[in-house]
Structures are given as C-alpha cells and as structure tokens.
Coordinates of C-alpha atoms in Angstrom, one line a residue:
L234 CA 115.3 249.8 152.6
F235 CA 111.8 251.3 152.2
R236 CA 111.5 252.4 155.8
S237 CA 113.6 255.6 155.3
K238 CA 111.8 258.8 156.3
S239 CA 113.2 260.7 153.4
V240 CA 112.6 258.0 150.7
K241 CA 109.2 256.4 150.4
V242 CA 107.5 254.1 147.9
D243 CA 105.8 256.1 145.1
E244 CA 104.5 253.3 142.8
V245 CA 104.6 249.6 142.6
N246 CA 104.5 247.8 139.2
K247 CA 104.3 244.0 139.2
T248 CA 105.0 242.1 135.9
V249 CA 104.4 238.4 135.6
V250 CA 107.6 237.5 137.4
T251 CA 109.3 240.7 138.4
I252 CA 108.4 243.5 140.8
F253 CA 109.4 247.2 140.2
V254 CA 109.1 249.9 142.8
R255 CA 109.6 253.6 142.1
C256 CA 110.6 255.6 145.1
T257 CA 110.0 259.3 145.8
D258 CA 113.6 260.1 145.1
G259 CA 113.0 258.9 141.5
K260 CA 115.1 255.8 141.6
T261 CA 113.6 252.4 140.6
Y262 CA 114.2 249.1 142.4
S263 CA 113.5 245.6 141.2
W264 CA 113.5 242.0 142.4
G265 CA 112.1 238.6 141.5
Y266 CA 112.7 236.2 138.7
N267 CA 115.4 237.5 136.3
G268 CA 116.2 234.6 133.9
F269 CA 116.0 237.0 130.9
G270 CA 117.5 240.1 132.6
E271 CA 114.0 241.6 133.3
A272 CA 115.3 243.2 136.5
G273 CA 117.5 245.5 134.5
V274 CA 120.4 245.4 137.0
G275 CA 123.2 244.0 134.8
S276 CA 122.7 240.4 135.6
D277 CA 120.4 237.4 134.9
D278 CA 120.6 236.2 138.5
D279 CA 117.3 236.1 140.5
F280 CA 117.0 238.8 143.2
V281 CA 115.2 238.3 146.4
T282 CA 115.9 241.8 147.7
P283 CA 115.2 245.1 146.0
T284 CA 118.1 246.2 143.8
C285 CA 118.4 249.7 142.3
I286 CA 118.3 249.8 138.5
G287 CA 120.4 252.9 138.4
D288 CA 120.0 256.7 138.3
I289 CA 117.6 256.8 135.4
I290 CA 114.3 258.3 136.5
F291 CA 111.5 256.2 134.9
T292 CA 108.0 257.5 134.9
Q293 CA 106.5 254.4 133.3
I294 CA 107.4 250.7 133.1
N295 CA 105.6 248.1 131.1
S296 CA 106.3 244.4 130.4
Y297 CA 105.6 242.5 127.2
T298 CA 105.5 238.7 127.3
I299 CA 107.6 237.4 124.3
N300 CA 107.1 233.7 125.0
Y301 CA 104.4 232.4 127.4
N302 CA 105.9 228.9 127.6
N303 CA 108.9 230.1 129.6
N304 CA 107.9 233.6 130.8
E305 CA 110.2 235.5 128.5
Q306 CA 109.6 239.2 129.0
M307 CA 110.9 242.4 127.4
I308 CA 110.6 245.5 129.5
K309 CA 109.8 248.9 128.0
A310 CA 110.2 252.0 130.2
I311 CA 109.8 255.7 129.6
D312 CA 112.1 258.2 131.5
E313 CA 111.3 261.7 132.7
D314 CA 112.5 263.2 129.4
G315 CA 110.1 260.9 127.4
K316 CA 112.9 258.6 126.2
E317 CA 112.2 254.9 125.7
W318 CA 114.4 252.3 127.3
N319 CA 114.3 248.5 126.7
W320 CA 115.8 245.4 128.3
G321 CA 115.0 241.8 129.0
S322 CA 114.5 239.0 126.5
N323 CA 115.8 239.7 123.0
N324 CA 115.5 236.2 121.5
Y325 CA 113.3 237.6 118.8
M326 CA 115.2 240.8 118.4
N327 CA 112.6 243.2 119.7
I328 CA 115.4 245.3 121.3
V329 CA 117.1 247.4 118.6
G330 CA 120.9 247.5 118.5
Q331 CA 121.3 244.3 120.6
P332 CA 122.2 240.8 119.4
V333 CA 120.0 237.8 120.0
G334 CA 119.9 236.8 123.6
I335 CA 119.2 238.7 126.8
V336 CA 119.8 242.4 127.7
T337 CA 120.4 242.8 131.4
S338 CA 120.6 246.6 131.5
P339 CA 118.4 249.4 130.1
V340 CA 119.3 250.5 126.6
C341 CA 118.0 253.8 125.3
M342 CA 116.1 253.3 122.1
T343 CA 115.3 256.9 121.5
D344 CA 119.0 257.9 121.3
L345 CA 119.7 255.1 118.9
Y346 CA 116.8 256.0 116.7
E347 CA 118.0 259.6 116.5
E348 CA 121.5 258.5 115.7
I349 CA 120.4 256.5 112.6
G350 CA 117.6 258.8 111.5
F351 CA 114.8 256.4 112.2
D352 CA 111.4 257.3 113.7
P353 CA 109.3 254.2 114.5
N354 CA 106.3 256.5 115.3
R355 CA 106.2 257.7 111.7
T356 CA 106.3 254.3 110.0
N357 CA 104.0 251.4 109.1
V358 CA 105.3 248.2 110.6
I359 CA 105.0 244.8 108.9
T360 CA 105.9 241.7 110.9
L361 CA 107.5 239.3 108.5
T362 CA 108.4 236.6 110.9
T363 CA 108.7 236.4 114.7
G364 CA 112.3 237.6 114.5
N365 CA 112.1 240.0 111.5
K366 CA 110.3 243.2 110.9
A367 CA 110.0 245.7 108.0
Y368 CA 109.0 249.4 108.3
I369 CA 107.8 251.7 105.6
D370 CA 108.4 255.4 106.5
E371 CA 106.4 258.4 105.4
D372 CA 108.6 258.9 102.4
G373 CA 108.1 255.3 101.3
K374 CA 111.6 254.1 102.3
V375 CA 111.9 250.6 103.6
W376 CA 113.7 249.8 106.8
T377 CA 114.4 246.3 108.1
W378 CA 116.2 244.4 110.8
G379 CA 116.0 240.9 112.5
K380 CA 117.4 237.5 113.0
D381 CA 117.5 236.3 109.4
G382 CA 119.7 238.4 107.2
Y383 CA 118.2 237.1 104.0
I384 CA 114.8 238.3 105.0
C385 CA 116.2 241.7 106.0
G386 CA 117.5 242.3 102.4
A387 CA 120.4 244.4 103.7
G388 CA 123.1 242.6 101.8
T389 CA 124.1 240.1 104.5
N390 CA 123.1 236.6 105.5
T391 CA 123.7 237.3 109.2
E392 CA 121.4 239.0 111.8
V393 CA 120.8 242.7 111.4
T394 CA 120.6 244.3 114.9
T395 CA 119.8 247.9 113.9
P396 CA 117.1 249.3 111.5
T397 CA 118.7 249.6 108.1
C398 CA 117.3 251.5 105.2
I399 CA 117.5 249.1 102.3
S400 CA 116.1 251.8 100.0
T401 CA 119.3 253.7 100.3
E402 CA 121.3 251.1 98.5
H403 CA 118.4 250.3 96.1
N404 CA 117.1 253.7 95.0
G405 CA 114.1 252.3 93.1
L406 CA 112.7 250.6 96.2
N407 CA 109.9 253.0 97.3
L408 CA 106.7 251.8 98.8
K409 CA 104.9 255.1 99.7
E410 CA 101.9 253.5 98.2
G411 CA 102.8 249.9 98.4
T412 CA 103.0 246.7 100.6
I413 CA 105.4 244.0 101.7
H414 CA 104.6 240.4 102.1
Y415 CA 106.4 237.3 103.3
Y416 CA 106.0 233.6 102.5
D417 CA 108.2 230.6 102.9
G418 CA 111.5 232.5 102.9
F419 CA 110.6 235.0 100.2
V420 CA 109.9 238.7 100.8
Y421 CA 108.1 240.5 98.0
A422 CA 107.0 244.1 97.7
I423 CA 104.9 246.0 95.1
N424 CA 103.9 249.6 94.7
S425 CA 101.1 251.4 93.0
D426 CA 103.3 252.1 89.9
G427 CA 103.4 248.4 89.2
E428 CA 107.1 248.0 90.3
A429 CA 108.0 245.0 92.4
W430 CA 111.0 243.7 94.3
V431 CA 111.9 240.3 95.6
W432 CA 114.5 239.2 98.2
G433 CA 115.0 236.4 100.6
R434 CA 115.9 232.7 100.3
N435 CA 119.3 232.9 98.6
K436 CA 119.2 236.7 97.8
T437 CA 120.3 239.1 100.5
Y438 CA 119.3 242.3 98.7
P439 CA 116.1 243.4 96.8
I440 CA 115.9 242.5 93.1
R441 CA 113.8 244.9 91.0
L442 CA 111.8 242.7 88.7
K443 CA 111.7 245.3 85.9
D444 CA 115.4 244.7 85.6
T445 CA 114.7 241.2 84.3
T446 CA 114.2 240.8 80.5
A447 CA 110.7 239.3 80.6
L448 CA 109.3 242.0 82.9
K449 CA 111.2 245.0 81.6
D450 CA 108.3 246.8 79.9
V451 CA 105.2 245.5 81.8
K452 CA 103.3 246.8 84.7
I453 CA 103.0 244.3 87.6
M454 CA 99.5 244.2 89.1
E455 CA 99.9 241.5 91.7
I456 CA 102.7 239.3 93.1
G457 CA 102.3 236.2 95.3
F458 CA 103.5 232.7 96.0
D459 CA 102.5 229.8 93.8
T460 CA 102.2 226.8 96.1
T461 CA 101.9 224.4 93.2
N462 CA 105.6 224.8 92.2
G463 CA 107.1 226.6 95.2
K464 CA 107.9 229.8 93.2
L465 CA 106.8 233.4 93.2
A466 CA 104.4 234.5 90.5
V467 CA 103.5 237.9 89.1
L468 CA 100.4 239.0 87.2
T469 CA 101.0 241.7 84.6
D470 CA 98.6 244.4 83.3
G471 CA 98.2 242.3 80.2
G472 CA 96.9 239.4 82.1
E473 CA 100.1 237.3 81.8
I474 CA 101.5 235.2 84.6
Y475 CA 105.2 234.8 85.1
N476 CA 107.0 232.5 87.6
I477 CA 110.0 234.0 89.3
D478 CA 113.0 231.7 90.0
L479 CA 115.6 233.3 92.1

C-alpha cells in the first residue's frame, strides 16, 4: 500500500495500541488494537493491515488514555481547517454528543459546539466526577453534561450527552465570580453576591437557596458538606449555620 510512487508516508503517529499513518495525499490510515474504536474506521474489530479513516485530512492526531487498566483510549484529531474531531472510548462521556460506549468513527466537535453556541476554549472547566463536567463561560453561565443526570442539573435523571446551559432555565444561576463543588452526590455553587444553588441526589435542577424561607434575606458566605450528618451546610454573613435537607 505504501510503495506507491505517487503516495508516500508523510508522518507516523503511534499511540499505546494503535498506529496512524498520514500519507502525502492527505489521507490517514490506521491499524492495530481497536477494542474501543480507536482506529476510527467504523468498527471495533482489530486491524492488521492499514485501513483508510476517510477523506478527512488530519494535521494532528493525539491519543488520551481514559483507563490504564484496559488501554481505553480516546482520540483527538485536528483537520486542515482547524476543526477538532474525537472518537474511541466514551465510557466516561468525554466525546460530546455521543452516548456512553465506544465511538468508532470521527465526530466533529467543532461543528457541534457551534450549533449549540458553546465555546470550550472560553470556559472554566470543573470536573465533578469521572463522568460529569461543568463549565462556567465568560458570562457566568453554567453548562453541564455527563453520565449522571442528577449531577448535570438539566432537569433529567438520565445521561446528558450534549453541553446544556442550565442557567437558561434558572436565570438566577450566574457564576461569573463563583465556584462549583461536588461531594457525595451533591453539587453546590456559590457566587460573590452570596447567592447559592444546590442540585444532585434527588434534585435534577438547581434550587436557589434564597428561595427558601430561612435563607431568604441573608447573604451566604460559604457552603459545604457536613460529614457529621450527611447534609449540606451554609454559613451566613451573620455567622449562622443552616443545614440543607433536599
């Protein structure tokens, strides 16, 4: 295959278990272990001979090991137009727009991000669990997706495959100057204005704590998890501590 006078090998990229070769005609070929679709050729069968990924001209291909115990890999590639493509293991939902499992063909992340109005390069990412992430964009809006719908706070208890802006449905949720934390099934967020929100466990959407009677007129200074009783606790500007029972 690579003895053609008109098509020659331009670059070789070897991951832990899969080999990628880019030829001078721009096409990329792969072979090797393919248990998680790393080869990107539409199958999870192992390949012993070079197989063309397709007509996409990739200028860069990198692999990321998701699980060292069984060589799970996700592939991230950049094409000639600067667009990002992902494929491979998606057991921890690192590939946006795809369900849990394996992705055997390249999926364009850039086009999907543009479609939903999400720019990962202009956000602050917070890893909540191995399968759930939250992003805070430059305007303070919160985006989430992942395996556990309760942790996503998007109004569902099933997996959320695409970045979803939960600030759209809960207009008060703004963390331009704020943080998000996770502990034992709870997600809690607080901003510099002393407003706080909680979701997770049995709540699929953010609850603004100021909407509760006891915390209606106070400024929340800190929020955390009380390991003595298994509940969330808030500290107000008056020095009072309240436990939160969802």
